[in-house]
Amino acid sequence: MTLNKAQDSGRANGFAALPERLSDSFIVSLTDAACAGVGGETQPTAAVYSGLPLARIPLADPPAVREAFVRAHTAQRSWASVPVRERAQVFLRFHDLVLARQEEALDLIQAENGKTRRDAFLEVMDVAITARYYARTAGKLLRPQRRRGAFPLLTRTSELRHPKGVISVISPWNYPLSMAAGDAIPALIAGNAVVQKPDTQTALTALWSLQLLREAGLPADVWQMVFGPSRSLGEPLLQNADYVMFTGSTASGRRIAAQAGERLIGASLELGGKNPMIVLPDADLDRTVRGAITAAFPSAGQLCVSIERIYLPAALYDDFAHRFVSATKQLKVGGTYDWTMDVGSLTTSAQLDTVSAQVADAVEKGATLLAGGKARPDLGPLFFEPTILAGVTPDMALHREETFGPVVALYRYSNVNEAIRLANDSPYGLNASVWGRDGARARSVAAQIRTGTVNVNEAFAAAWGSLDAPMGGMGDSGLGRRHGADGLLKYTEPQTIAQQRLLGFGAPRGVSPKYWAKLLTGALRLLKATGTQ
């Protein structure tokens, strides 16, 4: 099932060879998990650092996807009958396996995505924390809840939570472990089955998480993965699902939302971003510059919540720009399977084209390159330098369009109200960052930014890592939330059961409707006066 030449030939073309862990036999063990019900067609993938063949991924066709849903529906009924505490134990075992075998995941993420090892490790941490969080909280979130009844003592009301059924999860290539496993975990703990289409380029990383969760005790058909182009698999993934979780572009999210609406099923969509960072006049510049590096260049900028716009008070602009440019030029850019690099590679040639085109368009229209600005084929086929621009104007694509690369633009502002207005001048609303010594003032500014998450004196990790709080976007950045109670309960159907005792709402025998209405009116006034309801 493999075309793994990158291990033997990587150094021959001057780029990093694959680690020995990623042997042909190891890759076959992963791809075999995707072969059930799939025909003989495969798609080759490449090791990003070298561009050399890595694996052949078995592709599904629409009938195979529909068959996966049939198996998933059958498996889901049995899985939902397993007590929540027993389902949670599977994910606690998965947590331990992820940490124990993280070197495999780090190699896979780097090979398929091209990010640095330190950025890959954040995905390992994220998935482990997500598994532990929902394993610990699912019992409380899913147990029946007593609710206030229509009338005290007379109405007993409870809220139950039932799994929706089978969830379609469509996950991207930029965070192949976090987005594959992270969105499936709460759906599965809630008692659903999942049919998932990860991006084919990062299939092995997704399949690794599937393999480990099955080793932890998840029944085979409860979580299935299919691979192939969206143009052929999109229809069966949407037409057979009871709910859709999608991470990707805003354009694709709109189409999925429309199709989900036609079927009257729910959808959670994390889409694009053009995330702003506001530096307040009292900011600690040393700390803020370090934060800006972390904000703009992780995973080569291929992160939905990374910062692409930085707003600076005029009095600090030159000092910040000098420090930021100097720090950026010192970053180590390259592809190695160790911990030495600061910035890795882009993942696809299409993304390299987008980044290159936006930077070239901005420079051609008058923007100034302060750092970077060009591809680095000497480092590997898809590398692009960390890039800082000044003088970006509204007529440039880079001003409003998501770049999704290691590119950030600097802007001046005259007062904080202007900074807030500029930060909000975007159809997107995913993430933002505010930096200042006065925490109360920074939080006040944060509350005025129209994004789903805002980090104070941090780039994105503080909000993303606060798993007890919801994470998601406003505007063109999507619908729904992951993390927190919302991240699990969205995969459930709430049901209200209300039992009426003794008296009902109609007039008792022998009491006229007019007199009964008078009695109820008095009761309502009494309830308000006593604060009972």
XYZ file of C-alpha atoms in Angstrom:
533
model
C 0.000 0.000 0.000
C 2.979 2.370 0.089
C 5.248 4.367 -2.162
C 7.676 5.151 0.633
C 10.817 6.363 -1.115
C 11.337 9.366 1.135
C 13.139 7.301 3.754
C 15.837 6.072 1.411
C 16.060 9.001 -0.954
C 15.457 12.047 1.239
C 19.094 12.882 1.733
C 19.825 12.173 -1.910
C 17.851 15.254 -2.969
C 19.333 17.332 -0.165
C 16.297 17.330 2.132
C 15.381 15.469 5.328
C 14.909 11.713 5.118
C 12.032 10.130 7.008
C 12.713 8.790 10.511
C 13.143 5.041 10.722
C 9.889 4.783 12.684
C 7.964 5.562 9.494
C 8.798 2.278 7.822
C 6.740 0.686 5.062
C 5.341 -1.876 7.497
C 4.276 0.829 9.947
C 2.517 2.814 7.212
C 0.780 -0.326 5.905
C -0.519 -1.026 9.421
C -2.188 2.392 9.363
C -3.588 2.343 5.831
C -5.103 -1.103 6.404
C -7.506 0.533 8.864
C -9.006 2.526 5.986
C -9.462 -0.370 3.583
C -12.766 -1.853 4.752
C -15.327 -1.678 1.979
C -12.992 0.300 -0.289
C -12.074 -0.632 -3.823
C -8.619 -0.753 -5.327
C -8.111 2.944 -6.168
C -5.455 4.775 -4.170
C -3.978 8.276 -3.997
C -0.281 8.913 -3.409
C 0.848 11.352 -0.741
C 4.225 13.013 -0.328
C 6.581 13.746 2.542
C 6.320 17.534 2.709
C 9.974 18.334 3.500
C 11.312 16.457 0.488
C 8.365 16.149 -1.880
C 9.132 12.445 -2.263
C 6.389 9.772 -2.211
C 5.242 8.707 1.242
C 2.157 6.455 1.006
C -0.783 5.363 -1.100
C -4.065 6.052 0.641
C -7.072 3.835 -0.204
C -9.882 5.936 -1.630
C -13.569 5.402 -0.990
C -16.361 5.899 -3.504
C -19.910 7.039 -2.631
C -21.273 3.471 -2.191
C -18.450 2.713 0.244
C -19.304 5.827 2.251
C -22.960 4.889 2.378
C -22.009 1.402 3.540
C -19.838 2.942 6.268
C -22.907 4.783 7.549
C -24.931 1.559 7.593
C -22.275 -0.096 9.766
C -21.980 3.024 11.893
C -25.709 3.183 12.627
C -25.688 -0.437 13.750
C -22.607 0.072 15.917
C -23.939 3.318 17.385
C -26.958 1.653 18.947
C -24.736 -0.758 20.882
C -22.206 1.942 21.779
C -24.907 4.283 23.104
C -26.102 1.539 25.456
C -22.669 1.412 27.138
C -22.767 3.469 30.372
C -21.069 6.842 30.077
C -18.496 5.986 32.750
C -17.410 2.937 30.723
C -17.198 4.943 27.513
C -15.074 7.497 29.363
C -12.583 4.823 30.424
C -11.804 4.129 26.756
C -10.711 7.732 26.334
C -8.618 7.779 29.475
C -6.734 4.774 28.084
C -6.446 6.621 24.768
C -4.969 9.611 26.643
C -2.216 7.389 28.028
C -1.497 5.759 24.665
C -1.173 9.123 22.925
C 1.409 10.300 25.460
C 3.280 6.999 25.514
C 3.561 6.756 21.707
C 3.853 10.438 20.903
C 7.088 10.009 18.920
C 5.107 8.167 16.236
C 2.615 11.017 16.065
C 5.320 13.684 15.922
C 7.026 11.948 12.999
C 3.744 11.515 11.138
C 2.581 15.095 11.653
C 5.911 16.471 10.466
C 6.091 14.144 7.463
C 2.554 14.874 6.252
C 2.086 18.502 7.327
C 5.605 19.963 7.420
C 5.351 21.830 10.728
C 8.155 21.848 13.288
C 8.387 19.231 16.007
C 7.516 21.750 18.715
C 4.339 22.696 16.840
C 3.521 19.021 16.309
C 3.878 18.412 20.041
C 1.142 20.986 20.708
C -1.222 18.691 18.808
C -0.232 15.727 20.966
C -0.894 17.786 24.091
C -4.177 19.081 22.725
C -5.584 15.637 21.939
C -4.513 14.195 25.291
C -6.073 17.107 27.186
C -9.277 16.903 25.125
C -9.646 13.173 25.805
C -9.089 13.660 29.544
C -11.383 16.686 29.797
C -14.383 15.023 28.190
C -13.751 11.695 29.909
C -13.909 13.562 33.239
C -16.891 15.816 32.445
C -19.144 13.724 30.173
C -20.926 12.002 33.065
C -22.018 15.310 34.565
C -22.934 16.862 31.217
C -25.000 13.901 30.042
C -26.823 12.884 33.206
C -30.532 13.815 33.454
C -31.011 17.336 34.797
C -33.926 18.467 36.940
C -35.497 21.639 35.549
C -37.955 24.064 37.101
C -41.493 22.970 36.309
C -44.452 25.029 35.143
C -45.879 25.131 38.685
C -43.978 24.374 41.913
C -44.730 20.916 43.326
C -47.293 20.201 40.630
C -44.912 19.800 37.670
C -41.829 17.561 37.708
C -39.591 18.406 34.731
C -36.375 16.722 33.586
C -34.001 17.288 30.669
C -32.438 14.215 29.042
C -29.627 14.137 26.501
C -29.674 11.567 23.684
C -26.893 11.076 21.106
C -27.799 12.385 17.671
C -26.736 9.184 15.909
C -23.952 9.210 13.335
C -21.822 12.336 12.962
C -19.973 13.346 9.797
C -16.657 14.955 10.667
C -14.749 16.627 7.827
C -11.293 17.633 9.030
C -8.442 19.586 7.384
C -4.725 19.034 6.825
C -3.362 21.929 8.886
C -3.831 20.290 12.316
C -4.144 16.653 11.310
C -4.200 15.181 14.835
C -6.037 17.924 16.732
C -8.780 18.301 14.137
C -9.183 14.584 13.423
C -9.278 13.212 16.966
C -10.228 16.409 18.796
C -13.628 16.755 17.127
C -14.416 13.037 17.185
C -13.724 12.575 20.914
C -16.735 14.478 22.350
C -19.038 13.077 19.661
C -18.008 9.533 20.566
C -18.155 10.000 24.341
C -21.674 11.400 23.899
C -22.698 8.008 22.464
C -22.566 8.765 18.746
C -20.753 6.971 15.960
C -18.530 8.973 13.598
C -17.830 8.666 9.883
C -14.940 10.998 9.165
C -13.232 12.306 6.066
C -9.809 13.676 6.973
C -7.754 15.349 4.274
C -5.957 12.688 2.243
C -2.553 14.406 2.491
C -2.583 13.923 6.271
C -4.407 10.593 6.308
C -1.723 8.676 8.192
C -1.851 10.983 11.220
C -5.625 10.658 11.404
C -5.434 6.887 10.997
C -2.866 6.724 13.799
C -5.379 8.265 16.200
C -8.039 5.830 14.986
C -5.697 2.895 15.553
C -4.862 4.008 19.090
C -8.478 4.560 20.059
C -9.375 1.082 18.852
C -6.480 -0.268 20.906
C -7.967 1.610 23.864
C -11.217 -0.329 23.437
C -13.426 1.561 20.974
C -15.490 -0.878 18.858
C -14.292 -0.917 15.261
C -17.329 0.462 13.417
C -18.061 3.236 15.916
C -15.365 5.448 14.351
C -14.639 4.989 10.652
C -12.572 7.030 8.219
C -13.009 7.439 4.489
C -10.732 9.256 2.069
C -11.333 10.878 -1.259
C -12.220 14.158 -2.980
C -15.030 16.245 -1.511
C -16.648 16.553 -4.921
C -17.511 12.827 -4.840
C -17.780 12.090 -1.103
C -19.478 15.287 0.031
C -22.965 14.177 -0.969
C -23.028 10.838 0.912
C -21.297 12.393 3.924
C -24.057 14.989 4.218
C -27.041 12.940 3.099
C -26.469 10.115 5.591
C -25.359 12.091 8.646
C -27.397 13.160 11.652
C -25.040 16.113 12.283
C -22.004 17.624 10.532
C -18.763 18.935 12.043
C -16.640 20.779 9.477
C -13.387 22.715 9.683
C -12.230 24.476 6.532
C -12.863 27.414 4.248
C -15.772 29.823 4.584
C -16.910 29.093 1.021
C -17.142 25.356 1.716
C -18.800 26.032 5.078
C -21.567 28.009 3.402
C -22.325 25.121 1.040
C -22.366 22.613 3.886
C -24.633 24.836 5.999
C -27.072 25.160 3.098
C -27.194 21.409 2.528
C -27.551 20.693 6.240
C -30.383 23.199 6.356
C -32.167 21.400 3.530
C -32.113 18.219 5.624
C -32.916 20.036 8.874
C -29.826 18.662 10.606
C -27.379 20.646 12.663
C -23.877 21.692 11.655
C -20.892 23.124 13.491
C -18.495 25.032 11.252
C -15.101 26.467 12.094
C -14.106 28.527 9.089
C -11.599 31.196 8.092
C -10.021 34.028 10.023
C -8.085 37.270 9.553
C -7.146 37.573 13.180
C -6.077 40.918 14.713
C -3.644 41.716 17.517
C -3.841 45.046 19.360
C -0.769 46.317 21.196
C -1.830 48.838 23.844
C 0.348 51.855 24.714
C 1.422 50.331 28.058
C 2.488 46.959 26.598
C 5.776 45.363 27.631
C 7.489 45.366 24.228
C 9.942 42.565 24.943
C 7.128 40.255 25.975
C 4.869 41.479 23.179
C 7.472 40.854 20.467
C 7.960 37.296 21.702
C 4.204 36.915 21.710
C 3.921 38.262 18.167
C 6.416 35.645 16.929
C 4.293 32.945 18.542
C 1.128 34.536 17.200
C 2.098 34.830 13.532
C 4.406 31.960 12.625
C 3.352 28.691 14.346
C 2.767 25.845 11.892
C 4.100 28.228 9.215
C 1.018 30.382 9.788
C -1.331 27.566 8.749
C -3.480 27.942 11.838
C -7.034 29.266 11.843
C -6.418 31.291 15.015
C -2.976 32.695 14.148
C -2.510 36.466 13.901
C -2.301 38.159 10.473
C -2.845 41.822 11.503
C -0.990 43.738 14.238
C -2.199 47.202 15.315
C 0.338 49.419 17.083
C 0.128 52.865 18.722
C 2.047 55.382 16.642
C 4.450 56.094 19.522
C 5.503 52.418 19.731
C 5.367 51.488 16.050
C 8.991 52.033 15.063
C 10.449 50.442 18.226
C 8.170 47.408 17.976
C 8.781 46.996 14.248
C 12.566 47.087 14.734
C 12.466 44.485 17.504
C 9.936 42.274 15.720
C 11.837 42.281 12.439
C 15.122 41.523 14.219
C 13.571 38.606 16.118
C 11.893 37.258 12.977
C 15.124 37.266 10.989
C 16.760 35.167 13.703
C 14.190 32.359 13.410
C 15.510 29.017 12.190
C 13.521 27.901 9.162
C 13.866 24.374 7.834
C 12.740 20.762 7.776
C 14.245 18.445 10.358
C 12.703 15.709 12.478
C 14.100 17.150 15.690
C 13.482 20.130 17.980
C 15.901 22.600 16.397
C 13.665 24.508 13.953
C 11.405 27.460 14.716
C 9.374 27.569 11.485
C 8.580 24.677 9.182
C 7.091 24.238 5.740
C 3.780 24.990 4.111
C 1.828 21.825 3.344
C 0.495 22.118 -0.200
C 1.595 23.717 -3.434
C -1.774 25.500 -3.603
C -1.071 27.159 -0.267
C 2.402 28.189 -1.396
C 0.828 29.751 -4.496
C -1.706 31.680 -2.376
C 0.918 33.035 0.030
C 3.305 33.964 -2.782
C 0.558 35.685 -4.775
C -0.731 37.749 -1.850
C 2.748 38.950 -0.884
C 3.647 39.776 -4.501
C 0.366 41.652 -4.986
C 0.960 43.713 -1.839
C 4.528 44.627 -2.796
C 3.508 45.475 -6.364
C 0.860 47.867 -5.022
C 3.261 49.637 -2.674
C 3.578 47.639 0.560
C 7.032 47.472 2.136
C 8.705 44.187 2.963
C 10.315 44.416 6.390
C 11.321 40.745 6.547
C 11.053 37.642 4.381
C 8.847 37.762 1.337
C 9.926 34.836 -0.784
C 9.779 31.072 -1.172
C 12.779 29.011 -0.137
C 13.128 26.056 -2.520
C 16.665 25.577 -1.201
C 15.105 24.358 2.077
C 12.384 22.236 0.500
C 9.701 22.446 -2.162
C 7.089 24.282 -0.040
C 9.000 26.573 2.315
C 8.207 30.302 2.570
C 10.092 32.772 4.726
C 8.436 34.347 7.784
C 7.259 37.641 6.327
C 6.416 41.050 7.783
C 4.883 43.847 5.713
C 4.109 47.505 6.334
C 1.955 49.880 4.325
C -0.697 47.307 3.447
C -3.760 49.069 2.061
C -7.379 48.020 1.386
C -6.760 47.541 -2.344
C -4.378 44.627 -1.594
C -5.690 41.070 -1.286
C -3.578 40.565 1.824
C -5.480 43.321 3.628
C -8.766 41.417 4.015
C -8.326 37.902 2.651
C -7.068 35.089 4.841
C -3.448 34.334 3.925
C -2.944 31.156 5.966
C 0.808 31.371 5.844
C 3.757 32.888 7.746
C 2.788 36.446 6.835
C 1.748 39.351 9.064
C 1.080 43.053 8.392
C 1.767 45.971 10.770
C -0.595 48.949 11.078
C -0.498 52.212 13.071
C -3.391 53.555 15.124
C -3.877 56.919 16.849
C -6.114 55.885 19.766
C -7.498 52.701 21.253
C -11.005 53.264 19.880
C -9.519 53.388 16.389
C -7.602 50.166 17.071
C -10.814 48.419 18.114
C -12.608 49.723 15.011
C -9.810 48.492 12.736
C -9.677 45.104 14.455
C -13.422 44.706 13.887
C -13.217 45.842 10.252
C -13.384 42.313 8.879
C -16.116 39.863 7.923
C -14.246 37.275 9.995
C -14.463 36.906 13.763
C -12.490 33.922 14.978
C -9.668 34.971 17.319
C -7.908 38.113 18.552
C -5.085 39.088 20.864
C -4.606 42.133 23.134
C -1.352 43.079 24.867
C -0.953 45.519 27.777
C 0.360 45.755 31.338
C -2.986 46.891 32.763
C -4.944 43.628 32.714
C -8.316 45.219 33.462
C -7.935 47.688 30.610
C -6.766 44.964 28.228
C -9.769 42.812 29.136
C -12.066 45.790 28.554
C -10.609 46.211 25.067
C -10.907 42.466 24.477
C -14.617 42.547 25.281
C -15.149 45.065 22.468
C -13.584 42.899 19.765
C -16.070 40.852 17.762
C -14.386 37.458 17.772
C -15.246 34.150 19.387
C -12.058 34.133 21.457
C -9.761 36.918 22.628
C -6.439 36.277 24.361
C -4.894 38.851 26.682
C -1.080 38.820 26.718
C -1.123 35.598 24.721
C -1.619 34.744 21.068
C -4.182 31.939 20.989
C -3.077 29.112 23.304
C -4.677 30.573 26.449
C -8.184 30.464 24.976
C -7.651 27.302 22.941
C -6.187 25.461 25.937
C -9.037 26.529 28.249
C -11.073 23.483 27.325
C -13.792 24.298 29.820
C -14.708 27.379 27.731
C -16.250 27.383 24.229
C -14.147 28.103 21.148
C -15.471 29.139 17.755
C -16.144 32.021 15.411
C -18.520 34.853 14.640
C -19.490 36.191 11.227
C -17.716 34.495 8.333
C -15.651 32.459 10.795
C -18.430 29.983 11.350
C -21.228 28.560 13.469
C -21.215 26.544 16.661
C -18.478 25.926 19.191
C -15.978 23.260 20.112
C -14.667 22.788 23.674
C -16.550 23.214 26.927
C -20.075 21.931 27.470
C -21.079 23.191 24.002
C -18.425 21.009 22.400
C -20.131 17.855 23.646
C -23.787 18.830 23.971
C -23.980 19.933 20.333
C -23.736 16.233 19.490
C -26.866 15.459 21.524
C -30.608 15.954 21.241
C -32.187 17.492 24.355
C -35.474 15.979 25.443
C -37.822 17.457 28.037
C -40.018 15.124 30.101
C -42.613 16.909 32.213
C -44.948 15.058 34.585
C -48.025 16.918 35.845
C -49.382 15.853 39.230
C -52.734 16.450 40.938
C -54.042 19.523 39.107
C -53.647 20.184 35.392
C -53.912 23.428 33.460
C -57.565 23.106 32.600
C -60.335 24.054 35.029
C -61.218 21.230 37.443
C -64.691 19.723 37.245
C -67.212 22.080 38.756
C -65.037 25.186 38.407
C -65.908 27.666 35.691
C -63.178 28.629 33.218
C -63.576 32.281 34.217
C -63.058 31.573 37.911
C -60.173 29.211 37.148
C -58.461 31.927 35.106
C -58.871 34.272 38.067
C -57.270 31.733 40.419
C -54.351 31.183 38.036
C -53.858 34.938 37.683
C -53.552 35.223 41.446
C -51.124 32.317 41.535
C -48.909 33.966 38.908
C -48.833 37.194 40.897
C -47.940 35.289 44.056
C -45.097 33.460 42.326
C -43.651 36.768 41.123
C -44.014 38.434 44.522
C -42.331 35.554 46.371
C -39.599 35.086 43.771
C -40.463 31.408 43.506
C -40.358 31.498 39.715
